[in-house]
XYZ file of C-alpha atoms in Angstrom:
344
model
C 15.613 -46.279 18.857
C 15.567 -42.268 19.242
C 19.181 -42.047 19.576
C 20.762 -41.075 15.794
C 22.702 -43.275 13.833
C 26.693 -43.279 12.986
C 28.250 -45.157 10.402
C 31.924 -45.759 10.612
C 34.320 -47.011 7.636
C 37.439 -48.433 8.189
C 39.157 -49.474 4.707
C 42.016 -51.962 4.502
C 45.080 -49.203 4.040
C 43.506 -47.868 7.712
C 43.891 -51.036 10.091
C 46.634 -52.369 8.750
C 50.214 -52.785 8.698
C 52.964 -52.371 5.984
C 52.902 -55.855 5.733
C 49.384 -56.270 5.125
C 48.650 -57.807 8.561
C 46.188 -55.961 11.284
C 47.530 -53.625 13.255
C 46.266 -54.321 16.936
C 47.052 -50.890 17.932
C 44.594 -48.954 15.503
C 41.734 -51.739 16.336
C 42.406 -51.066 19.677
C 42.685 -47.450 19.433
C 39.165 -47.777 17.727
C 37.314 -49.849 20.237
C 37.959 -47.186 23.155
C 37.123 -44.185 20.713
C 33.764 -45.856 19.770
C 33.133 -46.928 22.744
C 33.677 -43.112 24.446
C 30.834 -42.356 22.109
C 28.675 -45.594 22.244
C 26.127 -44.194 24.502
C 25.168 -41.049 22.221
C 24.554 -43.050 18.485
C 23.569 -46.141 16.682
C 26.579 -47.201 15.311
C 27.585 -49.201 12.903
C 31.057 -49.889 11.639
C 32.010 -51.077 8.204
C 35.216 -52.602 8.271
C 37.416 -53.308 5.594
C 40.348 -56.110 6.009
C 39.334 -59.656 5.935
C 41.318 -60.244 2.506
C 44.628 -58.886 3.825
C 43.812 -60.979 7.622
C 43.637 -64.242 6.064
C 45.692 -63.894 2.588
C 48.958 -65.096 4.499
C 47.322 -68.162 4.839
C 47.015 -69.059 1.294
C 50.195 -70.527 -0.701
C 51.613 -68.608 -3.834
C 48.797 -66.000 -3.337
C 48.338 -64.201 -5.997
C 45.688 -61.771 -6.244
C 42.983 -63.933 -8.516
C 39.145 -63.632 -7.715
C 39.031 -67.052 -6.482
C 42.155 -66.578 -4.431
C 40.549 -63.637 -2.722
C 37.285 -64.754 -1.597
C 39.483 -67.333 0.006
C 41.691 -65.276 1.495
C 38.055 -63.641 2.646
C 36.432 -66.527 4.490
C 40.016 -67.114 6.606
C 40.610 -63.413 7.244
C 36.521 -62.667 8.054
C 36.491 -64.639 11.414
C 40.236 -63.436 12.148
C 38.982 -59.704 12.012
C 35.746 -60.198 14.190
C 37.848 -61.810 17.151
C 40.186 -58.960 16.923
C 37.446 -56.097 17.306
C 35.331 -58.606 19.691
C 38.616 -58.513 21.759
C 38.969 -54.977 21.632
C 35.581 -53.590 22.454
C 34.898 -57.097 25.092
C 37.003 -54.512 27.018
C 34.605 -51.804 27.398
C 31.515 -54.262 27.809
C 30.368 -53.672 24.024
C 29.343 -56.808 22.102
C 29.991 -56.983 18.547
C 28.205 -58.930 15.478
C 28.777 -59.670 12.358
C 27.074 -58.451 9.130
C 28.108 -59.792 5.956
C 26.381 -58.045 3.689
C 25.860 -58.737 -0.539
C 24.546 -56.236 -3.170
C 21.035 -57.942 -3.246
C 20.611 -57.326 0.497
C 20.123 -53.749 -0.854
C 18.653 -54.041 -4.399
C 15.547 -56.134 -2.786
C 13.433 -53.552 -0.425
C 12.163 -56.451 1.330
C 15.627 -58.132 1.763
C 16.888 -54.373 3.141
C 13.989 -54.067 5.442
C 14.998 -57.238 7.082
C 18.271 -55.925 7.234
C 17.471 -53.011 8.938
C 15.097 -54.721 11.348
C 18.200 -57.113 12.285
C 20.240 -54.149 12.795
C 17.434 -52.473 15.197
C 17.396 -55.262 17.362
C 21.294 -55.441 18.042
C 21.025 -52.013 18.892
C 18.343 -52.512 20.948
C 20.831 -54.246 23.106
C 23.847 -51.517 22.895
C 25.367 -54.377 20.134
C 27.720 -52.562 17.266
C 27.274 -54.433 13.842
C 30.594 -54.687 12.189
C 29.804 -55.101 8.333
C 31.603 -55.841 5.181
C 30.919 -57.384 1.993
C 30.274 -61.165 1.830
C 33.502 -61.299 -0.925
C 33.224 -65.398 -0.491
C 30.184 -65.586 -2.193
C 29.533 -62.224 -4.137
C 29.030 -62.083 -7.981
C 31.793 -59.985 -9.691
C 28.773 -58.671 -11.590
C 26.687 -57.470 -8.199
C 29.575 -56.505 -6.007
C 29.819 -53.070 -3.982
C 32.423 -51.076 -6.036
C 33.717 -50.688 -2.550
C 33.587 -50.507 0.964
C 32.600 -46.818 0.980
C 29.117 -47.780 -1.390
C 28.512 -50.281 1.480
C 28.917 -47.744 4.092
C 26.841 -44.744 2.302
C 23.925 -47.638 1.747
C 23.938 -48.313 5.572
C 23.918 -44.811 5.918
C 21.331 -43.403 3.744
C 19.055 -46.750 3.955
C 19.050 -46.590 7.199
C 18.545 -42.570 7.961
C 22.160 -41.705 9.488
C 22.687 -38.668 11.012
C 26.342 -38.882 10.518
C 28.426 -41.045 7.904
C 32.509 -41.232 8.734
C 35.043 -42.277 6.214
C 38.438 -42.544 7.777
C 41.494 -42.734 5.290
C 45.631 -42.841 5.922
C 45.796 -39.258 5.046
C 44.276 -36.897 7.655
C 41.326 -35.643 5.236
C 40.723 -34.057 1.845
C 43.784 -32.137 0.912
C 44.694 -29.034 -1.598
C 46.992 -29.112 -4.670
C 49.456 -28.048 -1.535
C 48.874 -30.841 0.134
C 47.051 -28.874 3.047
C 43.698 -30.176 4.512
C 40.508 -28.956 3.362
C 38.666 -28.095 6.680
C 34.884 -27.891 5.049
C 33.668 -28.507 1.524
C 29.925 -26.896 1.392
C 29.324 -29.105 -1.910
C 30.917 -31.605 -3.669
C 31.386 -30.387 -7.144
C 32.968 -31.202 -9.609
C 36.142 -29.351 -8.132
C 35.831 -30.471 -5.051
C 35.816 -34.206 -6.696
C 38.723 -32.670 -8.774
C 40.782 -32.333 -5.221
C 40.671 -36.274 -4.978
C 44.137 -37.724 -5.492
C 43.575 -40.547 -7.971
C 45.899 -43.265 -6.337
C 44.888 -46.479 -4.293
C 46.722 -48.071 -1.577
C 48.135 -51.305 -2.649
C 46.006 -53.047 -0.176
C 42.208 -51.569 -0.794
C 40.103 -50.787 -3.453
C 38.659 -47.531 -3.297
C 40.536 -44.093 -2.396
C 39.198 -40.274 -2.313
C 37.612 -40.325 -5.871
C 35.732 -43.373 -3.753
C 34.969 -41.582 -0.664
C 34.236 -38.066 -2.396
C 31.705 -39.787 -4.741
C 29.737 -41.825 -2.085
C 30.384 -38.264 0.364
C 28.629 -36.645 -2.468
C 25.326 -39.122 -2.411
C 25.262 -39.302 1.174
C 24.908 -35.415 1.537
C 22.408 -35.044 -1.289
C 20.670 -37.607 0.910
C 20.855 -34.965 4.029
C 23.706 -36.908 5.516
C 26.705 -35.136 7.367
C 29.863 -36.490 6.246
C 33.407 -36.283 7.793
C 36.869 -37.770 5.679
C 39.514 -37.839 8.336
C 42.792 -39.851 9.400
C 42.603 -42.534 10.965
C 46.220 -41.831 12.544
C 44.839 -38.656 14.130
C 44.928 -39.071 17.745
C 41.215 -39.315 19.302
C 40.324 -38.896 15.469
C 36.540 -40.507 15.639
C 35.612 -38.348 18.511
C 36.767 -35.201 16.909
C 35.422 -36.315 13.416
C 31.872 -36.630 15.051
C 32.239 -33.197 16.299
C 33.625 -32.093 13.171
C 37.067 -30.699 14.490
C 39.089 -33.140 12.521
C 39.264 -34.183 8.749
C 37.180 -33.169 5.977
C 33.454 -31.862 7.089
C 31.450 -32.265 4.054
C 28.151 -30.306 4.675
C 24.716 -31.928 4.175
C 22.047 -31.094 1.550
C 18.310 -29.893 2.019
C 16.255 -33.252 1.678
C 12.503 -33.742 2.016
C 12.957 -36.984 0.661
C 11.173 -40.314 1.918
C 12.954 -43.054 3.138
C 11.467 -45.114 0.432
C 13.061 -42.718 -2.401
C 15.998 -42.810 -0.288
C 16.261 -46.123 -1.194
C 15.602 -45.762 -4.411
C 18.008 -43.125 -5.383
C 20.885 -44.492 -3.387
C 20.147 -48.589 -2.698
C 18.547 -49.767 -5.514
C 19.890 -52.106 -8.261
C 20.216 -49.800 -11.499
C 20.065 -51.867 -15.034
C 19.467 -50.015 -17.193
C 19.956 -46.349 -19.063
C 18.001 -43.696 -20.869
C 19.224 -40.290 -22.287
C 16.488 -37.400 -22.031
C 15.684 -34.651 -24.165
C 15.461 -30.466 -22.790
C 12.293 -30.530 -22.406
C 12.155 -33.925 -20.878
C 14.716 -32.596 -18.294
C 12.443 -29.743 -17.907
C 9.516 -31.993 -17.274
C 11.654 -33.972 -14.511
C 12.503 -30.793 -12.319
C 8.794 -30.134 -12.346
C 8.024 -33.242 -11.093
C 6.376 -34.551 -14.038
C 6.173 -38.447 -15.150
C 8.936 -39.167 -17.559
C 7.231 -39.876 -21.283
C 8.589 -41.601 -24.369
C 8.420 -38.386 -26.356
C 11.457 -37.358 -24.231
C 13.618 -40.340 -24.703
C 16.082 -39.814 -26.901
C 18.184 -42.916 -26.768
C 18.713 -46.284 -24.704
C 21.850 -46.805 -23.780
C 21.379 -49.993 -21.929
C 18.453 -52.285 -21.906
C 15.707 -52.956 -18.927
C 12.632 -55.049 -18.047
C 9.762 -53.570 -16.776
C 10.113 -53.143 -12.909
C 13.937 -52.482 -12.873
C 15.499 -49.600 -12.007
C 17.129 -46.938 -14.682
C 19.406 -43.860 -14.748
C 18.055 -40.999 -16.648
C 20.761 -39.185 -18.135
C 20.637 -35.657 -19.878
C 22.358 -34.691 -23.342
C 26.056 -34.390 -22.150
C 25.325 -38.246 -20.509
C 25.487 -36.720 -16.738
C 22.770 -38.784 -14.559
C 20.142 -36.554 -13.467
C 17.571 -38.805 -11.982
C 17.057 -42.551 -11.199
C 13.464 -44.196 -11.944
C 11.576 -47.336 -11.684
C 10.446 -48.239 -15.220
C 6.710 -48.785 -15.989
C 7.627 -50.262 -19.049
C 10.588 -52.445 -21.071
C 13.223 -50.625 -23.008
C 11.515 -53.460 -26.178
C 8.424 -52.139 -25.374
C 9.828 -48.838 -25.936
C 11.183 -49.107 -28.553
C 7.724 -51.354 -30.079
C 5.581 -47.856 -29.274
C 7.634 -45.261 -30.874
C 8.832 -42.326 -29.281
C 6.496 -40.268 -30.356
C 3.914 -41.784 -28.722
C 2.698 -40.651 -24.963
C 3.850 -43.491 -23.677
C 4.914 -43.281 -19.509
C 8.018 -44.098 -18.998
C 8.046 -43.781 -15.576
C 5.156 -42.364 -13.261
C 6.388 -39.264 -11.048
C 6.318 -40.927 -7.753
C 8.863 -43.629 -8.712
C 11.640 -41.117 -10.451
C 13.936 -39.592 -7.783
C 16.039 -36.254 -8.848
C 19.924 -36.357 -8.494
């Protein structure tokens, strides 16, 4: 396990057609590009496409929830045969992960997860993974493919997180590509072209958001085109796309976790001198709450949020948001104890 680890995404828009259906030639032009590389990283891909493989299938499709985790559990087995057949070429085995919000939420479930992974790769096998949309609760899904991929990524301690798109990378009111973005600010997130492909879900607000967790996380990013001819090779390299520049972080994998994985419920807005507390790595205390803006059980995870309602930390809560309430603010109650609150 000493080699690093690469996480691929491949949304919907990429490997496929006009029409909706696969394209065979992009699959296939990703097998041998991976597979030039295979040797050198960990990789996992997160593929996109199973709704728009098996769709055609259904009659009078229409786009309804139901309709789509349908559409889901035909197209799911239709993708994996068509990568399978791709990389079977190059003597790489595939598997599939189908993976659900939970999965990441519950440490123990992610561990597992993660120990799975290690032993496929123990054995030079690329998990392909997308989200299990047959049986997924609207209220727990991934907002996307690219949160999927920047979980794997930062859960797992990538060295190197690739989103590809159908445009060749992040591009400039002029449309021209933006080689390098040191950090993704909020004008660099103002670059992000606010459409959607008629096919997918997320776009480059998406991948420019999750770009910007994964390299506060220490994580390399590249946004490139999936048209661009040896395009993964280059990407890894960074002499293609978008490089987006990783971060300082001393973090621990279990923070890690708990900044980018965990299952956030609920919401607190801080004071100053609250936030002032947080940068110096104090304990979050009642005194310093100044509102709840959603409510949480002991336990559960929370976003701290300053006075202009911009997230500035994530925390596991010692206490309830009623019990909170009960003891006053005032009161020097702990909110949350320094080693569970993770800066943003």
């Amino acid at each position: 396990m000493n080699k690093p680890i690469l996480v691929i995404k491949f949304g919907t828009a990429s490997i496929t057609l006009a029409n909706g259906e696969l394209d065979e030639n992009v699959i296939a032009a990703i097998a041998a590009q991976v597979a030039a590389i295979h040797d050198q990283y960990n990789v996992v891909l997160v593929s996109s496409g199973a709704v728009a493989a098996g769709k055609k299938q259904l009659k009078a499709y229409n786009g309804t929830i139901s309709e789509r985790k349908a559409a889901a559990a035909i197209g799911n087995p239709v993708l994996l045969n068509r990568y399978s057949h791709y990389f079977s070429q190059y003597g790489i085995a595939i598997a599939q992960s189908l993976c659900e919000r939970t999965h990441f939420s519950n440490r123990n479930q992610f561990l597992q997860l993660k120990k799975t992974y290690e032993e496929l790769w123990a054995s030079g096998i690329i998990p392909i993974a997308n989200e299990n949309d047959v049986v997924s609760d609207l209220e727990l899904k991934f907002s996307d493919n690219d949160e999927l991929a920047t979980l794997i990524a930062v859960g797992f301690g990538a060295s190197l997180l690739l989103f590809s798109t159908s445009v060749a990378g992040v591009l400039d009111k002029e449309g021209n590509i933006v080689p390098q973005i040191d950090v993704i600010d909020e004008a660099a997130l103002g670059l992000a072209d606010k459409k959607k492909s008629s096919l997918g879900l997320g776009g480059m607000v998406s991948k420019l958001t999750f770009a910007r967790l994964a390299t506060r996380m220490g994580i390399r990013v590249v946004i490139f085109g999936i048209s661009t001819p040896n395009g993964i090779p280059l990407a890894v390299a960074g002499k293609t796309g978008t490089l987006c520049l990783p971060q300082p972080c001393s973090m621990p994998a279990r923070k890690k976790w708990l900044a980018s994985g965990s299952l956030v419920t609920g919401r607190l807005l801080v004071d100053a001198g609250a936030q002032e507390a947080l940068r110096k790595r104090h304990s979050l205390l009642a005194v310093g709450v100044t509102a709840v803006q959603e409510k949480f059980e002991r336990g559960e995870v929370v976003e701290i949020a300053d006075e202009k309602n911009n997230v500035i930390a994530v925390a596991r809560a010692k206490v309830s948001s009623d019990m909170l309430d009960g003891n006053g603010r005032a009161k020097k109650l702990e909110v949350a104890h320094a080693d569970e609150i993770v800066l943003l």
